[in-house]
Structure formats: structure tokens, C-alpha cells
């Protein structure tokens, strides 16, 4: 899947979790950072690709991207597995502990969860693509839905652009319309 589809999927997943488990009172800083962390989580597994948007936009990103590509075992390997998710989770946890002194009222636990939801959504979305996802590394099996490879999505092609991306937007619009009062309540009473 492309970066924009992953980010849309990440924010959709976060929306579903927030609506089903409304947060207790959170500060605006926590809510904003959680959304940012969620979007970053949504594209993080693709740092194993030298052509990832993150690397493309950095001055020496091409070289760093290549380094990450070989360090993580190539595209769709370590960063696209439960093991990789656990490692990213640990790194994010350590980073948040390090940054806590300058983050004031931010609830770093919620920011961490938002990041992890983004990560998980990435792996779920990639499971629908032709390449599949090696969820169970070190078991070298790439899993995909549906099991027949030819029925899965090709990244960046018509099915993703004309069905998956608009489909995610439709889900977001449906969530917004059917949970409007609940959303309003969260924004008005739970964010300070
Ligand atoms: Zn990916």
C-alpha cells in the first residue's frame, strides 16, 4: 500500500478505537501528539524501503534508507512482523521516556498506544497486498488475505486507488455521521 493509504488506515483505526473506548480527560497536547504518533506509526514499517517517503524527503535519506533496508533484512521483512512491532514498541517507549521531561502535560502512554495502532494498521493493510506479510518471523512465511495471491491488491494500482482509498474515506464519513454526538462529546468534554 502507498503511504497515503497507510496514513488514512492508521487514522481510521485510531478513530474506531477512540469511539469504542472513549479516552478519559486528555490534554489538547496529548490528543495532537497522539494523532501525529499514529500517522508516523502508520508509515513506520516502510522504513525498510529506500524509496519510502521519509527517506525521499531527507537530504541523505537515500543512503540511510539503503542502510535500513539491509539492516532490517530488506523490504517486507523484520519491520513487517509481530517481532518488528515489539521492537518498534520498545524503541517508541524508550524515546517517550527520554522526551517526557520536555513534554509537560502529555500522557505518553496514550501517545504510545496511538503509535502502536498505526503500526498494527500498516501490517493489516499490507496483508491484503500481493507480497503478503511475514507476521510470524522468524518463521519465514508471508501471510495474505485472501490466501490466493492473484486475488490480492497490487500496491499503488487501480484497486488500491479506486476501491481501498475511497473505501477508507467512506468508512471515516460513516463513522463521523453515525457517531457525531459521541465525537462532539469527546471533543467538548474529554479534551482540555
Ligand atoms: Zn509496508
Short mmCIF file of C-alpha atoms and ligand atoms in Angstrom, two decimals:
data_model
loop_
_atom_site.label_atom_id
_atom_site.label_comp_id
_atom_site.label_asym_id
_atom_site.label_seq_id
_atom_site.Cartn_x
_atom_site.Cartn_y
_atom_site.Cartn_z
CA UNK A 1 0.00 0.00 0.00
CA UNK A 2 1.12 3.58 -0.54
CA UNK A 3 1.98 5.99 2.29
CA UNK A 4 -1.26 7.96 1.95
CA UNK A 5 -3.39 4.79 2.17
CA UNK A 6 -1.44 3.71 5.25
CA UNK A 7 -1.92 7.07 6.95
CA UNK A 8 -5.64 7.05 6.18
CA UNK A 9 -5.91 3.49 7.51
CA UNK A 10 -3.98 4.47 10.66
CA UNK A 11 -6.25 7.42 11.45
CA UNK A 12 -9.34 5.31 10.67
CA UNK A 13 -8.15 2.61 13.08
CA UNK A 14 -7.43 5.25 15.74
CA UNK A 15 -10.92 6.70 15.22
CA UNK A 16 -12.54 3.28 15.68
CA UNK A 17 -10.56 2.65 18.90
CA UNK A 18 -11.33 6.12 20.30
CA UNK A 19 -15.05 5.73 19.57
CA UNK A 20 -15.24 2.26 21.11
CA UNK A 21 -13.02 3.16 24.08
CA UNK A 22 -13.50 6.91 24.65
CA UNK A 23 -10.48 8.32 26.47
CA UNK A 24 -10.70 9.83 29.90
CA UNK A 25 -9.84 13.53 30.04
CA UNK A 26 -6.79 14.26 27.87
CA UNK A 27 -4.98 17.49 27.15
CA UNK A 28 -5.02 19.02 23.67
CA UNK A 29 -1.25 18.40 23.54
CA UNK A 30 -1.80 14.67 24.20
CA UNK A 31 -4.54 14.45 21.55
CA UNK A 32 -2.40 16.27 18.95
CA UNK A 33 0.72 14.22 19.65
CA UNK A 34 -1.33 11.01 19.63
CA UNK A 35 -2.61 11.82 16.12
CA UNK A 36 0.94 12.62 14.97
CA UNK A 37 2.34 9.42 16.53
CA UNK A 38 -0.48 7.44 14.90
CA UNK A 39 0.35 8.83 11.44
CA UNK A 40 4.07 8.13 11.97
CA UNK A 41 3.23 4.60 13.16
CA UNK A 42 1.15 4.12 10.02
CA UNK A 43 4.16 4.50 7.72
CA UNK A 44 6.99 3.35 10.02
CA UNK A 45 7.23 -0.28 8.78
CA UNK A 46 8.14 1.01 5.31
CA UNK A 47 11.44 2.47 6.53
CA UNK A 48 12.82 -0.80 5.16
CA UNK A 49 12.31 0.65 1.68
CA UNK A 50 14.97 3.06 0.33
CA UNK A 51 12.17 4.76 -1.64
CA UNK A 52 9.96 5.36 1.44
CA UNK A 53 8.56 8.95 1.70
CA UNK A 54 10.58 9.51 4.88
CA UNK A 55 13.88 8.80 3.13
CA UNK A 56 12.91 10.57 -0.10
CA UNK A 57 12.34 13.79 1.83
CA UNK A 58 15.64 13.78 3.73
CA UNK A 59 18.82 15.16 2.12
CA UNK A 60 20.85 11.96 2.59
CA UNK A 61 17.75 9.81 3.02
CA UNK A 62 18.53 7.60 0.02
CA UNK A 63 21.68 6.30 1.70
CA UNK A 64 20.13 5.98 5.17
CA UNK A 65 17.21 4.17 3.53
CA UNK A 66 19.56 1.69 1.89
CA UNK A 67 21.29 1.12 5.22
CA UNK A 68 17.94 0.44 6.94
CA UNK A 69 16.92 -1.78 4.06
CA UNK A 70 19.91 -4.06 4.60
CA UNK A 71 19.82 -3.82 8.42
CA UNK A 72 16.19 -4.93 8.58
CA UNK A 73 16.58 -7.73 6.04
CA UNK A 74 15.04 -5.99 3.01
CA UNK A 75 11.51 -4.86 2.22
CA UNK A 76 8.60 -6.64 3.95
CA UNK A 77 10.80 -8.46 6.44
CA UNK A 78 11.57 -7.59 10.08
CA UNK A 79 9.65 -4.29 10.17
CA UNK A 80 6.54 -6.08 8.85
CA UNK A 81 6.26 -8.68 11.61
CA UNK A 82 4.99 -9.00 15.19
CA UNK A 83 8.62 -9.20 16.29
CA UNK A 84 9.34 -5.92 14.49
CA UNK A 85 6.24 -4.39 16.08
CA UNK A 86 7.52 -5.35 19.53
CA UNK A 87 10.93 -3.80 18.73
CA UNK A 88 9.34 -0.58 17.43
CA UNK A 89 7.11 -0.54 20.51
CA UNK A 90 10.12 -0.81 22.78
CA UNK A 91 12.03 1.91 20.90
CA UNK A 92 8.98 4.23 20.98
CA UNK A 93 8.57 3.57 24.71
CA UNK A 94 12.24 4.44 25.39
CA UNK A 95 12.00 7.56 23.20
CA UNK A 96 8.90 8.73 25.04
CA UNK A 97 10.58 8.19 28.43
CA UNK A 98 13.54 10.23 27.15
CA UNK A 99 11.27 13.03 25.90
CA UNK A 100 8.89 13.05 28.89
CA UNK A 101 10.76 15.86 30.77
CA UNK A 102 10.04 18.28 27.88
CA UNK A 103 6.53 17.02 27.13
CA UNK A 104 4.83 18.55 30.18
CA UNK A 105 1.18 17.51 30.42
CA UNK A 106 1.36 14.94 27.61
CA UNK A 107 0.15 11.45 28.52
CA UNK A 108 2.93 9.47 26.84
CA UNK A 109 1.08 6.19 27.42
CA UNK A 110 -1.76 7.29 25.12
CA UNK A 111 0.73 8.61 22.55
CA UNK A 112 2.43 5.20 22.61
CA UNK A 113 -0.88 3.38 22.05
CA UNK A 114 -1.73 5.68 19.14
CA UNK A 115 1.66 4.86 17.57
CA UNK A 116 1.10 1.12 18.03
CA UNK A 117 -2.40 1.32 16.49
CA UNK A 118 -0.81 2.99 13.44
CA UNK A 119 1.82 0.23 13.24
CA UNK A 120 -0.75 -2.55 13.51
CA UNK A 121 -2.97 -0.96 10.86
CA UNK A 122 0.02 -0.94 8.48
CA UNK A 123 0.59 -4.67 8.84
CA UNK A 124 -3.13 -5.42 8.50
CA UNK A 125 -3.39 -3.34 5.30
CA UNK A 126 -0.26 -4.88 3.76
CA UNK A 127 -1.73 -8.34 4.44
CA UNK A 128 -4.21 -7.62 1.62
CA UNK A 129 -1.41 -7.00 -0.90
CA UNK A 130 0.26 -9.49 -3.25
CA UNK A 131 3.54 -9.60 -1.30
CA UNK A 132 1.83 -10.60 1.97
CA UNK A 133 3.31 -10.01 5.44
CA UNK A 134 5.74 -12.18 7.42
CA UNK A 135 3.70 -11.75 10.62
CA UNK A 136 5.35 -14.68 12.40
CA UNK A 137 9.06 -14.03 11.82
CA UNK A 138 11.45 -15.76 12.39
CA UNK A 139 9.06 -18.20 10.69
CA UNK A 140 9.69 -17.12 7.07
CA UNK A 141 6.08 -17.41 5.90
CA UNK A 142 4.35 -14.46 4.29
CA UNK A 143 0.64 -14.44 5.08
CA UNK A 144 -2.00 -12.75 2.96
CA UNK A 145 -5.75 -12.28 2.68
CA UNK A 146 -7.25 -13.79 0.60
CA UNK A 147 -4.85 -16.77 0.55
CA UNK A 148 -4.83 -16.81 -3.28
CA UNK A 149 -2.12 -14.30 -4.22
CA UNK A 150 -3.60 -13.25 -7.57
CA UNK A 151 -6.77 -12.01 -5.84
CA UNK A 152 -4.83 -9.61 -3.60
CA UNK A 153 -4.09 -5.92 -4.15
CA UNK A 154 -1.08 -4.58 -6.05
CA UNK A 155 0.43 -1.56 -4.25
CA UNK A 156 -0.40 1.73 -5.98
CA UNK A 157 -2.58 0.12 -8.63
CA UNK A 158 -6.24 0.63 -9.56
CA UNK A 159 -7.78 -1.47 -6.80
CA UNK A 160 -5.93 0.48 -4.11
CA UNK A 161 -6.62 3.89 -5.66
CA UNK A 162 -10.21 3.29 -6.75
CA UNK A 163 -11.52 0.95 -4.06
CA UNK A 164 -9.32 0.81 -0.92
CA UNK A 165 -8.53 4.52 -0.52
CA UNK A 166 -12.08 5.76 -1.28
CA UNK A 167 -13.42 2.86 0.83
CA UNK A 168 -11.45 4.10 3.85
CA UNK A 169 -12.78 7.64 3.27
CA UNK A 170 -16.33 6.23 3.16
CA UNK A 171 -15.73 4.40 6.46
CA UNK A 172 -14.50 7.67 8.02
CA UNK A 173 -17.52 9.61 6.73
CA UNK A 174 -19.86 6.85 8.01
CA UNK A 175 -18.13 6.88 11.43
CA UNK A 176 -18.40 10.67 11.57
CA UNK A 177 -22.08 10.73 10.64
CA UNK A 178 -23.19 7.85 12.84
CA UNK A 179 -21.15 8.90 15.88
CA UNK A 180 -21.40 12.67 15.54
CA UNK A 181 -22.85 13.24 19.03
CA UNK A 182 -20.26 10.96 20.62
CA UNK A 183 -17.43 12.73 18.77
CA UNK A 184 -18.78 16.09 19.85
CA UNK A 185 -18.90 14.87 23.44
CA UNK A 186 -15.26 13.68 23.27
CA UNK A 187 -14.07 16.99 21.78
CA UNK A 188 -16.11 19.15 24.19
CA UNK A 189 -15.72 17.22 27.43
CA UNK A 190 -12.70 14.96 27.18
CA UNK A 191 -10.12 17.28 25.64
CA UNK A 192 -8.93 20.14 27.84
ZN1 LIG B 1 4.55 -1.87 4.23
#
